[in-house]
Amino acid sequence: MTNATRISATLPPDLSAFLDDYQQAHHLDSRSAALADAVRALRERELLAAYAELGEAQASGRETYPDDNADGLEHA
């Protein structure tokens, strides 16, 4: 991994064991790789929640796209 940031994490024994099991089950090279997968999953979950919230807001009329959304396309 290039341009990586070293961090230190302290986990409860059950989460540490799960991380090790995940690493082995998915044939990952390190705990760092397993932890990176976990952080990616958290990021995806947050993004999905944000899209769901936006969709609900748009469906209820609380949120709409602006007339000029700066997409560079002329109005049809």
Short mmCIF file of the N, C-alpha and C atoms (twelve columns), coordinates in Angstrom:
data_MODEL
# 
_entry.id   MODEL 
# 
loop_
_atom_site.group_PDB 
_atom_site.id 
_atom_site.type_symbol 
_atom_site.label_atom_id 
_atom_site.label_alt_id 
_atom_site.label_comp_id 
_atom_site.label_asym_id 
_atom_site.label_seq_id 
_atom_site.Cartn_x 
_atom_site.Cartn_y 
_atom_site.Cartn_z 
_atom_site.pdbx_PDB_model_num 
ATOM 1   N N  . MET A 1  0.848   -1.168  0.000   1 
ATOM 2   C CA . MET A 1  0.000   0.000   0.000   1 
ATOM 3   C C  . MET A 1  0.893   1.230   0.000   1 
ATOM 4   N N  . THR A 2  0.669   2.125   -0.944  1 
ATOM 5   C CA . THR A 2  1.460   3.338   -1.008  1 
ATOM 6   C C  . THR A 2  0.729   4.482   -0.332  1 
ATOM 7   N N  . ASN A 3  1.496   5.441   0.110   1 
ATOM 8   C CA . ASN A 3  0.927   6.604   0.781   1 
ATOM 9   C C  . ASN A 3  -0.030  6.219   1.902   1 
ATOM 10  N N  . ALA A 4  0.392   5.336   2.739   1 
ATOM 11  C CA . ALA A 4  -0.432  4.866   3.852   1 
ATOM 12  C C  . ALA A 4  -0.124  5.685   5.100   1 
ATOM 13  N N  . THR A 5  -1.098  5.769   5.974   1 
ATOM 14  C CA . THR A 5  -0.942  6.406   7.265   1 
ATOM 15  C C  . THR A 5  -0.979  5.325   8.326   1 
ATOM 16  N N  . ARG A 6  0.015   5.311   9.175   1 
ATOM 17  C CA . ARG A 6  0.058   4.322   10.249  1 
ATOM 18  C C  . ARG A 6  -0.828  4.800   11.397  1 
ATOM 19  N N  . ILE A 7  -1.681  3.903   11.858  1 
ATOM 20  C CA . ILE A 7  -2.517  4.188   13.019  1 
ATOM 21  C C  . ILE A 7  -2.367  3.039   14.011  1 
ATOM 22  N N  . SER A 8  -2.787  3.289   15.217  1 
ATOM 23  C CA . SER A 8  -2.801  2.251   16.233  1 
ATOM 24  C C  . SER A 8  -4.227  2.135   16.738  1 
ATOM 25  N N  . ALA A 9  -4.692  0.918   16.914  1 
ATOM 26  C CA . ALA A 9  -6.058  0.713   17.373  1 
ATOM 27  C C  . ALA A 9  -6.071  -0.307  18.496  1 
ATOM 28  N N  . THR A 10 -6.898  -0.062  19.482  1 
ATOM 29  C CA . THR A 10 -7.108  -0.999  20.573  1 
ATOM 30  C C  . THR A 10 -8.543  -1.482  20.483  1 
ATOM 31  N N  . LEU A 11 -8.706  -2.797  20.353  1 
ATOM 32  C CA . LEU A 11 -10.032 -3.385  20.188  1 
ATOM 33  C C  . LEU A 11 -10.333 -4.336  21.332  1 
ATOM 34  N N  . PRO A 12 -11.611 -4.482  21.650  1 
ATOM 35  C CA . PRO A 12 -11.995 -5.522  22.607  1 
ATOM 36  C C  . PRO A 12 -11.636 -6.892  22.018  1 
ATOM 37  N N  . PRO A 13 -11.413 -7.877  22.865  1 
ATOM 38  C CA . PRO A 13 -10.996 -9.202  22.385  1 
ATOM 39  C C  . PRO A 13 -11.917 -9.811  21.324  1 
ATOM 40  N N  . ASP A 14 -13.218 -9.637  21.452  1 
ATOM 41  C CA . ASP A 14 -14.120 -10.238 20.472  1 
ATOM 42  C C  . ASP A 14 -13.977 -9.594  19.100  1 
ATOM 43  N N  . LEU A 15 -13.763 -8.282  19.045  1 
ATOM 44  C CA . LEU A 15 -13.583 -7.624  17.757  1 
ATOM 45  C C  . LEU A 15 -12.221 -7.945  17.155  1 
ATOM 46  N N  . SER A 16 -11.225 -8.049  18.001  1 
ATOM 47  C CA . SER A 16 -9.890  -8.432  17.533  1 
ATOM 48  C C  . SER A 16 -9.922  -9.844  16.943  1 
ATOM 49  N N  . ALA A 17 -10.607 -10.750 17.604  1 
ATOM 50  C CA . ALA A 17 -10.733 -12.120 17.110  1 
ATOM 51  C C  . ALA A 17 -11.495 -12.140 15.785  1 
ATOM 52  N N  . PHE A 18 -12.557 -11.333 15.698  1 
ATOM 53  C CA . PHE A 18 -13.305 -11.263 14.443  1 
ATOM 54  C C  . PHE A 18 -12.425 -10.746 13.324  1 
ATOM 55  N N  . LEU A 19 -11.630 -9.710  13.594  1 
ATOM 56  C CA . LEU A 19 -10.732 -9.155  12.590  1 
ATOM 57  C C  . LEU A 19 -9.747  -10.213 12.097  1 
ATOM 58  N N  . ASP A 20 -9.180  -10.966 13.037  1 
ATOM 59  C CA . ASP A 20 -8.251  -12.039 12.663  1 
ATOM 60  C C  . ASP A 20 -8.949  -13.122 11.839  1 
ATOM 61  N N  . ASP A 21 -10.155 -13.499 12.248  1 
ATOM 62  C CA . ASP A 21 -10.917 -14.505 11.497  1 
ATOM 63  C C  . ASP A 21 -11.249 -14.001 10.091  1 
ATOM 64  N N  . TYR A 22 -11.621 -12.729 10.002  1 
ATOM 65  C CA . TYR A 22 -11.942 -12.130 8.701   1 
ATOM 66  C C  . TYR A 22 -10.707 -12.144 7.808   1 
ATOM 67  N N  . GLN A 23 -9.571  -11.760 8.382   1 
ATOM 68  C CA . GLN A 23 -8.321  -11.744 7.631   1 
ATOM 69  C C  . GLN A 23 -8.029  -13.125 7.049   1 
ATOM 70  N N  . GLN A 24 -8.144  -14.144 7.868   1 
ATOM 71  C CA . GLN A 24 -7.860  -15.500 7.411   1 
ATOM 72  C C  . GLN A 24 -8.885  -15.982 6.387   1 
ATOM 73  N N  . ALA A 25 -10.152 -15.735 6.654   1 
ATOM 74  C CA . ALA A 25 -11.220 -16.209 5.768   1 
ATOM 75  C C  . ALA A 25 -11.149 -15.572 4.384   1 
ATOM 76  N N  . HIS A 26 -10.666 -14.344 4.342   1 
ATOM 77  C CA . HIS A 26 -10.600 -13.625 3.063   1 
ATOM 78  C C  . HIS A 26 -9.184  -13.586 2.483   1 
ATOM 79  N N  . HIS A 27 -8.297  -14.359 3.089   1 
ATOM 80  C CA . HIS A 27 -6.923  -14.499 2.598   1 
ATOM 81  C C  . HIS A 27 -6.229  -13.154 2.426   1 
ATOM 82  N N  . LEU A 28 -6.399  -12.296 3.408   1 
ATOM 83  C CA . LEU A 28 -5.755  -10.987 3.379   1 
ATOM 84  C C  . LEU A 28 -4.364  -11.086 3.983   1 
ATOM 85  N N  . ASP A 29 -3.481  -10.225 3.529   1 
ATOM 86  C CA . ASP A 29 -2.080  -10.279 3.953   1 
ATOM 87  C C  . ASP A 29 -1.849  -9.820  5.391   1 
ATOM 88  N N  . SER A 30 -2.756  -9.000  5.915   1 
ATOM 89  C CA . SER A 30 -2.498  -8.403  7.222   1 
ATOM 90  C C  . SER A 30 -3.785  -7.952  7.902   1 
ATOM 91  N N  . ARG A 31 -3.655  -7.652  9.181   1 
ATOM 92  C CA . ARG A 31 -4.770  -7.040  9.908   1 
ATOM 93  C C  . ARG A 31 -5.086  -5.682  9.305   1 
ATOM 94  N N  . SER A 32 -4.057  -4.989  8.848   1 
ATOM 95  C CA . SER A 32 -4.277  -3.677  8.221   1 
ATOM 96  C C  . SER A 32 -5.211  -3.794  7.024   1 
ATOM 97  N N  . ALA A 33 -5.028  -4.823  6.213   1 
ATOM 98  C CA . ALA A 33 -5.899  -5.027  5.051   1 
ATOM 99  C C  . ALA A 33 -7.330  -5.313  5.494   1 
ATOM 100 N N  . ALA A 34 -7.482  -6.090  6.552   1 
ATOM 101 C CA . ALA A 34 -8.820  -6.381  7.078   1 
ATOM 102 C C  . ALA A 34 -9.459  -5.118  7.643   1 
ATOM 103 N N  . LEU A 35 -8.670  -4.324  8.343   1 
ATOM 104 C CA . LEU A 35 -9.182  -3.067  8.902   1 
ATOM 105 C C  . LEU A 35 -9.545  -2.092  7.786   1 
ATOM 106 N N  . ALA A 36 -8.752  -2.052  6.725   1 
ATOM 107 C CA . ALA A 36 -9.067  -1.197  5.579   1 
ATOM 108 C C  . ALA A 36 -10.396 -1.612  4.954   1 
ATOM 109 N N  . ASP A 37 -10.648 -2.924  4.837   1 
ATOM 110 C CA . ASP A 37 -11.947 -3.402  4.339   1 
ATOM 111 C C  . ASP A 37 -13.081 -2.907  5.229   1 
ATOM 112 N N  . ALA A 38 -12.864 -2.952  6.535   1 
ATOM 113 C CA . ALA A 38 -13.894 -2.507  7.479   1 
ATOM 114 C C  . ALA A 38 -14.182 -1.021  7.317   1 
ATOM 115 N N  . VAL A 39 -13.145 -0.226  7.159   1 
ATOM 116 C CA . VAL A 39 -13.335 1.217   7.002   1 
ATOM 117 C C  . VAL A 39 -14.024 1.518   5.681   1 
ATOM 118 N N  . ARG A 40 -13.667 0.796   4.621   1 
ATOM 119 C CA . ARG A 40 -14.365 0.967   3.340   1 
ATOM 120 C C  . ARG A 40 -15.856 0.640   3.482   1 
ATOM 121 N N  . ALA A 41 -16.172 -0.421  4.221   1 
ATOM 122 C CA . ALA A 41 -17.573 -0.798  4.434   1 
ATOM 123 C C  . ALA A 41 -18.316 0.285   5.207   1 
ATOM 124 N N  . LEU A 42 -17.657 0.880   6.195   1 
ATOM 125 C CA . LEU A 42 -18.274 1.986   6.939   1 
ATOM 126 C C  . LEU A 42 -18.519 3.181   6.029   1 
ATOM 127 N N  . ARG A 43 -17.537 3.500   5.188   1 
ATOM 128 C CA . ARG A 43 -17.693 4.626   4.261   1 
ATOM 129 C C  . ARG A 43 -18.852 4.368   3.310   1 
ATOM 130 N N  . GLU A 44 -18.968 3.140   2.793   1 
ATOM 131 C CA . GLU A 44 -20.063 2.794   1.894   1 
ATOM 132 C C  . GLU A 44 -21.408 2.893   2.608   1 
ATOM 133 N N  . ARG A 45 -21.465 2.420   3.844   1 
ATOM 134 C CA . ARG A 45 -22.709 2.494   4.617   1 
ATOM 135 C C  . ARG A 45 -23.136 3.942   4.814   1 
ATOM 136 N N  . GLU A 46 -22.185 4.818   5.125   1 
ATOM 137 C CA . GLU A 46 -22.499 6.240   5.301   1 
ATOM 138 C C  . GLU A 46 -22.987 6.860   3.992   1 
ATOM 139 N N  . LEU A 47 -22.341 6.507   2.884   1 
ATOM 140 C CA . LEU A 47 -22.745 7.041   1.593   1 
ATOM 141 C C  . LEU A 47 -24.136 6.552   1.211   1 
ATOM 142 N N  . LEU A 48 -24.416 5.268   1.428   1 
ATOM 143 C CA . LEU A 48 -25.752 4.739   1.139   1 
ATOM 144 C C  . LEU A 48 -26.813 5.416   1.990   1 
ATOM 145 N N  . ALA A 49 -26.504 5.665   3.248   1 
ATOM 146 C CA . ALA A 49 -27.450 6.356   4.133   1 
ATOM 147 C C  . ALA A 49 -27.696 7.783   3.651   1 
ATOM 148 N N  . ALA A 50 -26.641 8.456   3.208   1 
ATOM 149 C CA . ALA A 50 -26.797 9.831   2.717   1 
ATOM 150 C C  . ALA A 50 -27.647 9.862   1.454   1 
ATOM 151 N N  . TYR A 51 -27.411 8.905   0.532   1 
ATOM 152 C CA . TYR A 51 -28.229 8.835   -0.679  1 
ATOM 153 C C  . TYR A 51 -29.683 8.516   -0.341  1 
ATOM 154 N N  . ALA A 52 -29.901 7.620   0.613   1 
ATOM 155 C CA . ALA A 52 -31.271 7.279   1.013   1 
ATOM 156 C C  . ALA A 52 -31.965 8.495   1.607   1 
ATOM 157 N N  . GLU A 53 -31.247 9.237   2.436   1 
ATOM 158 C CA . GLU A 53 -31.820 10.438  3.052   1 
ATOM 159 C C  . GLU A 53 -32.153 11.474  1.984   1 
ATOM 160 N N  . LEU A 54 -31.259 11.661  1.028   1 
ATOM 161 C CA . LEU A 54 -31.516 12.603  -0.059  1 
ATOM 162 C C  . LEU A 54 -32.716 12.152  -0.884  1 
ATOM 163 N N  . GLY A 55 -32.803 10.854  -1.180  1 
ATOM 164 C CA . GLY A 55 -33.931 10.344  -1.942  1 
ATOM 165 C C  . GLY A 55 -35.256 10.559  -1.221  1 
ATOM 166 N N  . GLU A 56 -35.253 10.331  0.091   1 
ATOM 167 C CA . GLU A 56 -36.468 10.567  0.875   1 
ATOM 168 C C  . GLU A 56 -36.827 12.043  0.884   1 
ATOM 169 N N  . ALA A 57 -35.840 12.909  1.003   1 
ATOM 170 C CA . ALA A 57 -36.092 14.345  1.014   1 
ATOM 171 C C  . ALA A 57 -36.632 14.804  -0.335  1 
ATOM 172 N N  . GLN A 58 -36.077 14.286  -1.413  1 
ATOM 173 C CA . GLN A 58 -36.565 14.652  -2.738  1 
ATOM 174 C C  . GLN A 58 -37.972 14.118  -2.971  1 
ATOM 175 N N  . ALA A 59 -38.249 12.901  -2.540  1 
ATOM 176 C CA . ALA A 59 -39.573 12.309  -2.729  1 
ATOM 177 C C  . ALA A 59 -40.640 13.074  -1.964  1 
ATOM 178 N N  . SER A 60 -40.280 13.628  -0.826  1 
ATOM 179 C CA . SER A 60 -41.252 14.366  -0.021  1 
ATOM 180 C C  . SER A 60 -41.333 15.832  -0.402  1 
ATOM 181 N N  . GLY A 61 -40.458 16.263  -1.323  1 
ATOM 182 C CA . GLY A 61 -40.464 17.659  -1.742  1 
ATOM 183 C C  . GLY A 61 -39.622 18.565  -0.862  1 
ATOM 184 N N  . ARG A 62 -38.963 18.004  0.153   1 
ATOM 185 C CA . ARG A 62 -38.120 18.822  1.032   1 
ATOM 186 C C  . ARG A 62 -36.813 19.213  0.367   1 
ATOM 187 N N  . GLU A 63 -36.406 18.467  -0.635  1 
ATOM 188 C CA . GLU A 63 -35.131 18.718  -1.312  1 
ATOM 189 C C  . GLU A 63 -35.347 18.546  -2.800  1 
ATOM 190 N N  . THR A 64 -34.886 19.504  -3.566  1 
ATOM 191 C CA . THR A 64 -34.969 19.406  -5.019  1 
ATOM 192 C C  . THR A 64 -33.619 19.792  -5.613  1 
ATOM 193 N N  . TYR A 65 -33.410 19.390  -6.854  1 
ATOM 194 C CA . TYR A 65 -32.201 19.810  -7.544  1 
ATOM 195 C C  . TYR A 65 -32.358 21.273  -7.923  1 
ATOM 196 N N  . PRO A 66 -31.304 22.056  -7.809  1 
ATOM 197 C CA . PRO A 66 -31.398 23.452  -8.230  1 
ATOM 198 C C  . PRO A 66 -31.557 23.547  -9.746  1 
ATOM 199 N N  . ASP A 67 -32.158 24.660  -10.217 1 
ATOM 200 C CA . ASP A 67 -32.318 24.850  -11.658 1 
ATOM 201 C C  . ASP A 67 -30.957 24.815  -12.348 1 
ATOM 202 N N  . ASP A 68 -29.944 25.386  -11.718 1 
ATOM 203 C CA . ASP A 68 -28.592 25.351  -12.263 1 
ATOM 204 C C  . ASP A 68 -27.752 24.482  -11.355 1 
ATOM 205 N N  . ASN A 69 -27.627 23.219  -11.704 1 
ATOM 206 C CA . ASN A 69 -26.859 22.316  -10.867 1 
ATOM 207 C C  . ASN A 69 -25.389 22.245  -11.284 1 
ATOM 208 N N  . ALA A 70 -24.974 23.192  -12.128 1 
ATOM 209 C CA . ALA A 70 -23.587 23.324  -12.553 1 
ATOM 210 C C  . ALA A 70 -23.055 22.051  -13.200 1 
ATOM 211 N N  . ASP A 71 -23.942 21.337  -13.936 1 
ATOM 212 C CA . ASP A 71 -23.473 20.127  -14.593 1 
ATOM 213 C C  . ASP A 71 -22.920 20.424  -15.991 1 
ATOM 214 N N  . GLY A 72 -23.034 21.673  -16.431 1 
ATOM 215 C CA . GLY A 72 -22.494 22.057  -17.728 1 
ATOM 216 C C  . GLY A 72 -23.426 21.781  -18.885 1 
ATOM 217 N N  . LEU A 73 -24.602 21.253  -18.607 1 
ATOM 218 C CA . LEU A 73 -25.554 20.947  -19.672 1 
ATOM 219 C C  . LEU A 73 -26.573 22.081  -19.789 1 
ATOM 220 N N  . GLU A 74 -26.932 22.396  -21.005 1 
ATOM 221 C CA . GLU A 74 -27.970 23.383  -21.225 1 
ATOM 222 C C  . GLU A 74 -29.339 22.761  -20.945 1 
ATOM 223 N N  . HIS A 75 -30.253 23.579  -20.486 1 
ATOM 224 C CA . HIS A 75 -31.612 23.066  -20.237 1 
ATOM 225 C C  . HIS A 75 -32.255 22.676  -21.550 1 
ATOM 226 N N  . ALA A 76 -32.960 21.554  -21.543 1 
ATOM 227 C CA . ALA A 76 -33.592 21.051  -22.771 1 
ATOM 228 C C  . ALA A 76 -34.864 21.788  -23.060 1 
# 
